[in-house]
Coordinates of C-alpha atoms and ligand atoms in Angstrom, one line a residue:
M1 CA 84.2 195.2 107.0
K2 CA 80.6 196.2 107.2
I3 CA 78.3 193.1 107.3
L4 CA 74.6 192.9 106.7
V5 CA 73.4 190.0 108.9
T6 CA 70.0 188.5 108.2
G7 CA 68.6 186.6 111.1
G8 CA 71.0 188.1 113.6
S9 CA 68.5 187.6 116.5
G10 CA 68.4 183.8 116.0
Y11 CA 70.5 181.2 117.8
I12 CA 73.5 180.9 115.4
G13 CA 73.1 184.4 114.0
S14 CA 73.3 186.1 117.4
V15 CA 76.4 184.2 118.5
T16 CA 78.1 185.0 115.1
L17 CA 77.0 188.6 115.4
A18 CA 78.8 188.9 118.8
R19 CA 81.9 187.3 117.2
L20 CA 81.9 189.8 114.3
L21 CA 81.7 192.7 116.7
Q22 CA 84.4 191.3 118.8
A23 CA 86.6 191.0 115.7
G24 CA 86.0 194.7 115.0
H25 CA 83.6 194.4 112.1
R26 CA 80.6 196.8 111.7
V27 CA 77.2 195.1 111.4
H28 CA 73.6 195.9 110.4
V29 CA 70.9 193.3 111.3
F30 CA 67.9 192.6 109.1
D31 CA 65.5 190.4 110.9
N32 CA 61.7 190.0 111.2
L33 CA 62.1 188.9 114.9
E34 CA 59.5 186.2 114.2
R35 CA 61.5 183.3 115.6
G36 CA 64.5 185.1 117.1
H37 CA 64.8 187.3 120.1
R38 CA 65.4 191.0 120.3
E39 CA 67.0 190.3 123.7
A40 CA 69.7 188.3 121.8
L41 CA 70.8 191.5 120.0
P42 CA 73.4 193.9 121.7
P43 CA 71.7 197.1 122.8
G44 CA 71.9 199.9 120.2
I45 CA 72.8 197.5 117.3
P46 CA 71.7 198.9 113.9
L47 CA 68.6 196.9 113.1
T48 CA 66.0 196.9 110.4
V49 CA 62.9 194.9 111.4
G50 CA 61.9 193.5 108.0
D51 CA 61.1 190.3 106.2
L52 CA 63.0 188.8 103.3
R53 CA 59.6 187.9 101.7
D54 CA 59.2 191.7 101.3
A55 CA 61.5 192.3 98.3
A56 CA 61.3 196.1 98.6
A57 CA 62.2 196.0 102.3
I58 CA 65.5 194.1 101.8
A59 CA 66.3 196.0 98.6
D60 CA 65.9 199.3 100.4
T61 CA 68.0 198.2 103.4
M62 CA 70.7 196.8 101.1
A63 CA 70.8 200.1 99.2
A64 CA 70.9 202.2 102.3
V65 CA 73.5 200.1 104.2
R66 CA 75.8 199.2 101.3
P67 CA 77.6 196.4 103.2
D68 CA 80.8 194.8 102.0
A69 CA 79.3 191.3 102.5
V70 CA 76.1 189.5 103.7
M71 CA 75.8 186.8 106.3
H72 CA 72.5 185.0 105.7
F73 CA 71.0 183.1 108.7
A74 CA 67.3 184.1 108.3
A75 CA 65.3 181.0 107.5
Y76 CA 62.8 178.5 108.9
A77 CA 64.7 175.4 110.2
L78 CA 62.3 172.8 111.5
V79 CA 62.4 169.5 109.6
G80 CA 59.0 168.3 111.0
E81 CA 57.2 171.5 110.2
S82 CA 58.6 171.4 106.7
M83 CA 57.0 168.0 106.2
R84 CA 53.6 169.4 107.1
Q85 CA 53.9 172.9 105.5
P86 CA 56.5 172.8 102.7
E87 CA 55.1 176.0 101.3
L88 CA 56.5 177.9 104.4
Y89 CA 60.0 176.7 103.5
F90 CA 59.9 177.4 99.8
V91 CA 58.4 180.8 100.3
N92 CA 60.6 182.0 103.2
N93 CA 63.9 180.2 102.5
V94 CA 63.8 180.2 98.6
T95 CA 61.7 183.2 97.6
G96 CA 63.2 185.2 100.5
G97 CA 66.6 184.0 99.4
I98 CA 66.0 185.2 95.8
N99 CA 64.9 188.6 97.2
L100 CA 68.1 188.8 99.1
L101 CA 70.3 187.9 96.2
E102 CA 68.5 190.4 93.9
A103 CA 68.9 193.1 96.5
M104 CA 72.6 192.4 96.6
R105 CA 72.9 192.4 92.9
A106 CA 71.1 195.7 92.6
A107 CA 73.4 197.3 95.3
G108 CA 76.6 195.8 93.9
V109 CA 77.2 193.6 97.0
K110 CA 78.9 190.4 95.9
Q111 CA 80.1 188.4 98.9
I112 CA 77.8 186.1 100.9
V113 CA 78.2 183.5 103.7
F114 CA 75.2 181.2 103.8
S115 CA 73.9 179.0 106.6
S116 CA 73.4 175.7 104.9
S117 CA 72.8 172.3 106.5
C118 CA 73.7 168.7 106.5
A119 CA 70.0 168.2 105.8
T120 CA 71.0 168.8 102.2
Y121 CA 72.5 165.3 102.1
G122 CA 69.4 163.5 103.2
E123 CA 70.2 159.9 104.4
P124 CA 73.5 159.1 102.9
G125 CA 74.1 155.8 104.8
S126 CA 76.6 155.0 107.5
A127 CA 79.8 156.4 106.1
D128 CA 81.1 159.8 107.2
I129 CA 79.8 162.6 105.0
D130 CA 82.2 164.7 102.9
E131 CA 81.4 167.5 100.5
S132 CA 81.3 165.1 97.5
T133 CA 78.6 163.0 99.1
L134 CA 75.4 163.1 96.9
Q135 CA 73.0 165.8 98.1
S136 CA 69.6 164.3 98.1
P137 CA 67.4 165.9 100.8
T138 CA 64.5 163.9 102.4
N139 CA 62.5 166.9 103.6
P140 CA 61.4 170.3 102.2
Y141 CA 63.7 172.1 104.7
G142 CA 66.8 170.4 103.3
E143 CA 65.5 170.9 99.8
S144 CA 65.1 174.7 100.4
K145 CA 68.7 174.9 101.6
L146 CA 69.9 172.9 98.6
I147 CA 68.0 175.1 96.2
F148 CA 69.6 178.2 97.7
E149 CA 73.0 176.6 97.5
K150 CA 72.4 176.0 93.8
M151 CA 71.3 179.6 93.2
L152 CA 74.5 180.7 94.8
R153 CA 76.6 178.6 92.4
W154 CA 74.8 180.2 89.4
Y155 CA 75.1 183.7 90.9
S156 CA 78.9 183.2 91.3
G157 CA 79.4 181.8 87.9
I158 CA 77.3 184.4 86.1
H159 CA 77.3 187.5 88.2
G160 CA 80.7 187.1 89.8
F161 CA 79.4 186.6 93.4
R162 CA 81.8 185.2 96.0
T163 CA 79.7 182.7 97.9
I164 CA 80.2 180.1 100.5
A165 CA 77.7 177.6 101.9
L166 CA 78.5 176.3 105.4
R167 CA 76.8 173.0 106.0
Y168 CA 76.2 172.8 109.7
F169 CA 75.7 169.4 111.4
N170 CA 74.0 169.5 114.8
A171 CA 74.5 173.0 116.2
C172 CA 74.4 173.1 120.0
G173 CA 75.9 174.7 123.1
A174 CA 75.9 178.3 124.3
T175 CA 78.0 181.3 125.3
E176 CA 77.7 182.9 128.7
T177 CA 74.9 185.2 127.4
L178 CA 73.5 183.6 124.2
G179 CA 71.8 180.3 123.9
E180 CA 69.2 178.1 122.2
D181 CA 65.6 179.3 122.8
H182 CA 63.0 178.0 120.3
A183 CA 59.3 178.5 120.9
D184 CA 58.7 175.1 119.5
E185 CA 61.7 173.2 120.8
T186 CA 62.5 169.9 119.0
H187 CA 66.2 169.6 119.6
L188 CA 67.7 167.0 121.8
I189 CA 70.0 168.8 124.2
P190 CA 67.6 171.6 125.2
L191 CA 64.8 169.0 125.7
V192 CA 67.0 166.8 127.9
L193 CA 68.1 169.8 129.9
R194 CA 64.4 170.8 130.5
V195 CA 64.1 167.5 132.4
A196 CA 67.1 168.5 134.6
L197 CA 65.4 171.9 135.2
G198 CA 62.3 170.1 136.4
Q199 CA 60.3 171.5 133.5
S200 CA 59.4 168.1 132.0
P201 CA 59.2 164.7 133.6
H202 CA 61.3 162.7 131.1
V203 CA 62.9 162.8 127.7
K204 CA 61.8 160.5 124.9
I205 CA 64.4 158.6 122.9
F206 CA 63.1 158.3 119.4
G207 CA 64.0 154.7 118.5
D208 CA 66.5 152.3 119.8
D209 CA 66.4 149.9 116.9
Y210 CA 68.7 151.8 114.5
D211 CA 71.8 150.0 113.0
T212 CA 74.1 151.7 115.5
P213 CA 76.1 150.3 118.4
D214 CA 73.5 151.2 121.1
G215 CA 70.5 151.3 118.6
T216 CA 70.0 155.1 119.0
C217 CA 70.7 157.7 116.3
I218 CA 74.2 159.2 116.0
R219 CA 74.8 162.9 115.3
D220 CA 77.8 165.2 115.0
Y221 CA 77.2 167.9 117.7
V222 CA 79.1 171.1 116.8
H223 CA 79.3 174.0 119.2
V224 CA 77.8 177.3 118.2
V225 CA 80.9 179.2 119.2
D226 CA 82.9 177.0 116.7
L227 CA 80.3 177.7 114.0
A228 CA 80.6 181.4 114.6
E229 CA 84.4 181.2 114.3
A230 CA 84.1 179.4 111.0
H231 CA 81.8 182.2 109.7
L232 CA 84.4 184.8 110.6
Q233 CA 87.2 182.9 108.9
A234 CA 85.1 182.3 105.8
L235 CA 84.3 186.0 105.6
E236 CA 87.7 187.4 106.2
R237 CA 89.5 184.9 103.9
G238 CA 86.8 185.3 101.2
V239 CA 86.7 181.5 100.8
T240 CA 84.1 180.2 98.2
G241 CA 82.3 177.0 97.6
A242 CA 80.7 174.7 100.2
M243 CA 81.9 173.0 103.2
N244 CA 80.8 170.9 106.2
L245 CA 81.0 172.2 109.7
G246 CA 81.1 169.3 112.1
T247 CA 83.6 167.8 114.6
G248 CA 83.9 164.5 112.8
R249 CA 82.8 162.7 116.0
G250 CA 79.4 161.1 116.5
F251 CA 77.5 160.7 119.7
S252 CA 74.3 158.6 120.1
V253 CA 71.1 159.8 121.7
K254 CA 71.8 157.6 124.7
E255 CA 75.4 159.0 125.0
V256 CA 74.0 162.6 124.9
V257 CA 71.5 161.8 127.7
E258 CA 74.3 160.2 129.7
A259 CA 76.4 163.3 129.3
C260 CA 73.5 165.4 130.5
R261 CA 73.1 163.2 133.5
R262 CA 76.8 163.6 134.3
V263 CA 76.8 167.4 133.8
T264 CA 73.6 168.2 135.7
G265 CA 73.7 165.5 138.4
H266 CA 70.0 164.8 137.6
P267 CA 68.8 161.3 136.9
I268 CA 66.9 162.4 133.7
P269 CA 64.4 159.6 133.1
A270 CA 64.4 158.5 129.5
I271 CA 61.6 156.6 127.8
I272 CA 62.3 154.6 124.6
S273 CA 59.7 155.8 122.1
P274 CA 58.9 155.1 118.4
R275 CA 61.3 156.4 115.8
R276 CA 60.6 160.0 114.6
P277 CA 59.8 159.8 110.9
G278 CA 62.6 161.0 108.7
D279 CA 65.4 160.6 111.2
P280 CA 68.5 159.1 109.5
G281 CA 70.4 156.7 111.8
R282 CA 73.8 158.3 111.5
L283 CA 75.0 161.8 110.4
V284 CA 78.7 162.5 111.0
A285 CA 80.8 165.0 109.1
R286 CA 84.1 164.6 107.5
A287 CA 85.2 168.2 108.1
A288 CA 88.8 168.2 106.7
L289 CA 87.9 170.8 104.0
A290 CA 87.0 173.5 106.6
G291 CA 90.4 172.8 108.3
E292 CA 92.2 173.2 105.0
K293 CA 90.4 176.2 103.6
L294 CA 89.5 178.1 106.8
G295 CA 92.2 176.9 109.2
W296 CA 89.2 175.8 111.3
Q297 CA 89.4 173.3 114.1
P298 CA 86.5 173.0 116.4
R299 CA 87.5 173.7 120.0
F300 CA 84.6 171.8 121.5
T301 CA 84.8 168.1 120.7
E302 CA 83.9 166.5 124.1
I303 CA 80.1 166.1 124.6
D304 CA 80.3 166.8 128.3
E305 CA 82.0 170.1 127.7
I306 CA 79.4 171.1 125.0
V307 CA 76.5 170.1 127.3
A308 CA 78.0 172.0 130.2
T309 CA 77.9 175.3 128.2
A310 CA 74.3 174.7 127.3
W311 CA 73.5 173.8 130.9
R312 CA 75.0 177.0 132.3
W313 CA 72.9 179.0 129.9
H314 CA 69.6 177.2 130.6
Q315 CA 70.2 177.5 134.3
A316 CA 70.7 181.2 134.0
H317 CA 67.7 181.5 131.5
P318 CA 65.3 178.8 132.6
H319 CA 62.6 180.4 130.5
G320 CA 64.8 181.4 127.6
Y321 CA 65.0 185.0 126.7
A322 CA 61.5 185.7 128.0
Ligands
LIG1 N1 65.8 163.0 119.6 C1 65.3 162.2 120.6 N2 64.4 162.8 121.4 C2 64.0 164.1 121.4 C3 64.6 164.9 120.4 C4 65.5 164.4 119.5 O1 65.6 161.0 120.7 O2 63.1 164.5 122.1 C5 66.8 162.5 118.7 C6 66.5 162.6 117.3 O3 65.7 161.5 116.9 C7 67.9 162.6 116.6 C8 68.7 163.3 117.6 O4 68.0 163.2 118.9 O5 68.3 161.3 116.4 C9 69.0 164.8 117.3 O6 67.8 165.4 117.1 P1 67.6 166.9 116.9 O7 66.2 167.2 116.7 O8 68.3 167.6 118.0 O9 68.5 167.2 115.6 P2 68.3 166.6 114.2 O10 69.5 165.7 114.0 O11 67.0 166.0 113.9 O12 68.3 167.9 113.3 C10 69.5 168.6 113.0 C11 69.2 170.1 112.8 C12 68.4 170.3 111.6 C13 69.0 169.6 110.4 C14 69.2 168.2 110.8 C15 69.7 167.4 109.7 O13 68.6 170.6 113.9 O14 68.3 171.7 111.3 O15 70.0 168.0 111.9 O16 69.3 166.0 109.8 F1 68.2 169.7 109.4

């Protein structure tokens, strides 16, 4: 198939792009390169440097490329930033999303695989999260993803689109060549590994008074290679609807820091700090639906193994793609 990939230079977009190429698909990347990295794109890949907020740019690209399907990764994805500047999230993720859907409609392109998030669920409590859990976001980032999911449902019902929303839990890990490099890094594993690289003196643990066994937050860490595989399966099988992508296993912040100590051999000092506003205590997926509909089983379920892939990449790229 020929796939238009928005946000192909970003963390999950670039790993999925590589998987699409490996599977023999043709691709065209649409990306503003604002938060992604040109270096994460294979040399010579067809690329339009454009912004989804520019309706004409995406419409022209869609009409020229005429893809069989779209994979939509391009978005802002920082919870904290979204609480300070919600407008960025509604304009980029929602208005940009409408421009994308309208460009598809005009060009007669009807299949889309969308990067959604467990942030659409908000703070559902301590039970594992399945797709029937109420979606009630607690920040504009999650809200922007939920709004786009709702638009997808209406476009499928009314315009006959085939749409799937993949709700990622905590994406992490790396391939040999592609990894996580955010200018404004807020994610746990890269921040812990920076300490092991000698780039920061300690990591902060945001809160140890949560209602969890060791008091720190529990998350479902899902490897980026497994996410890429799920995208490929969703595309090729033409599956529709929405589904969680997680491992079904939760690890606490302290357990992740311990794993990083084992993998790197560095003592990694950790300082207990106040809670980060808006962090739910526990977010773990029930991911049976992806198994049923996509035949998807995450290959990486051990936290040490996941961290080891990230560590290899960060050692080889101590300053990211720069
Ligand atoms: N944490 C620390 N110290 C740090 C950074 C993070 O203790 O320096 C903790 C957080 O409090 C949280 C856990 O580590 O409990 C994971 O934090 P991340 O920032 O790595 O990830 P989040 O769970 O906050 O965010 C992820 C995705 C978001 C998505 C969100 C849904 O990155 O895109 O899950 O809640 F919206």
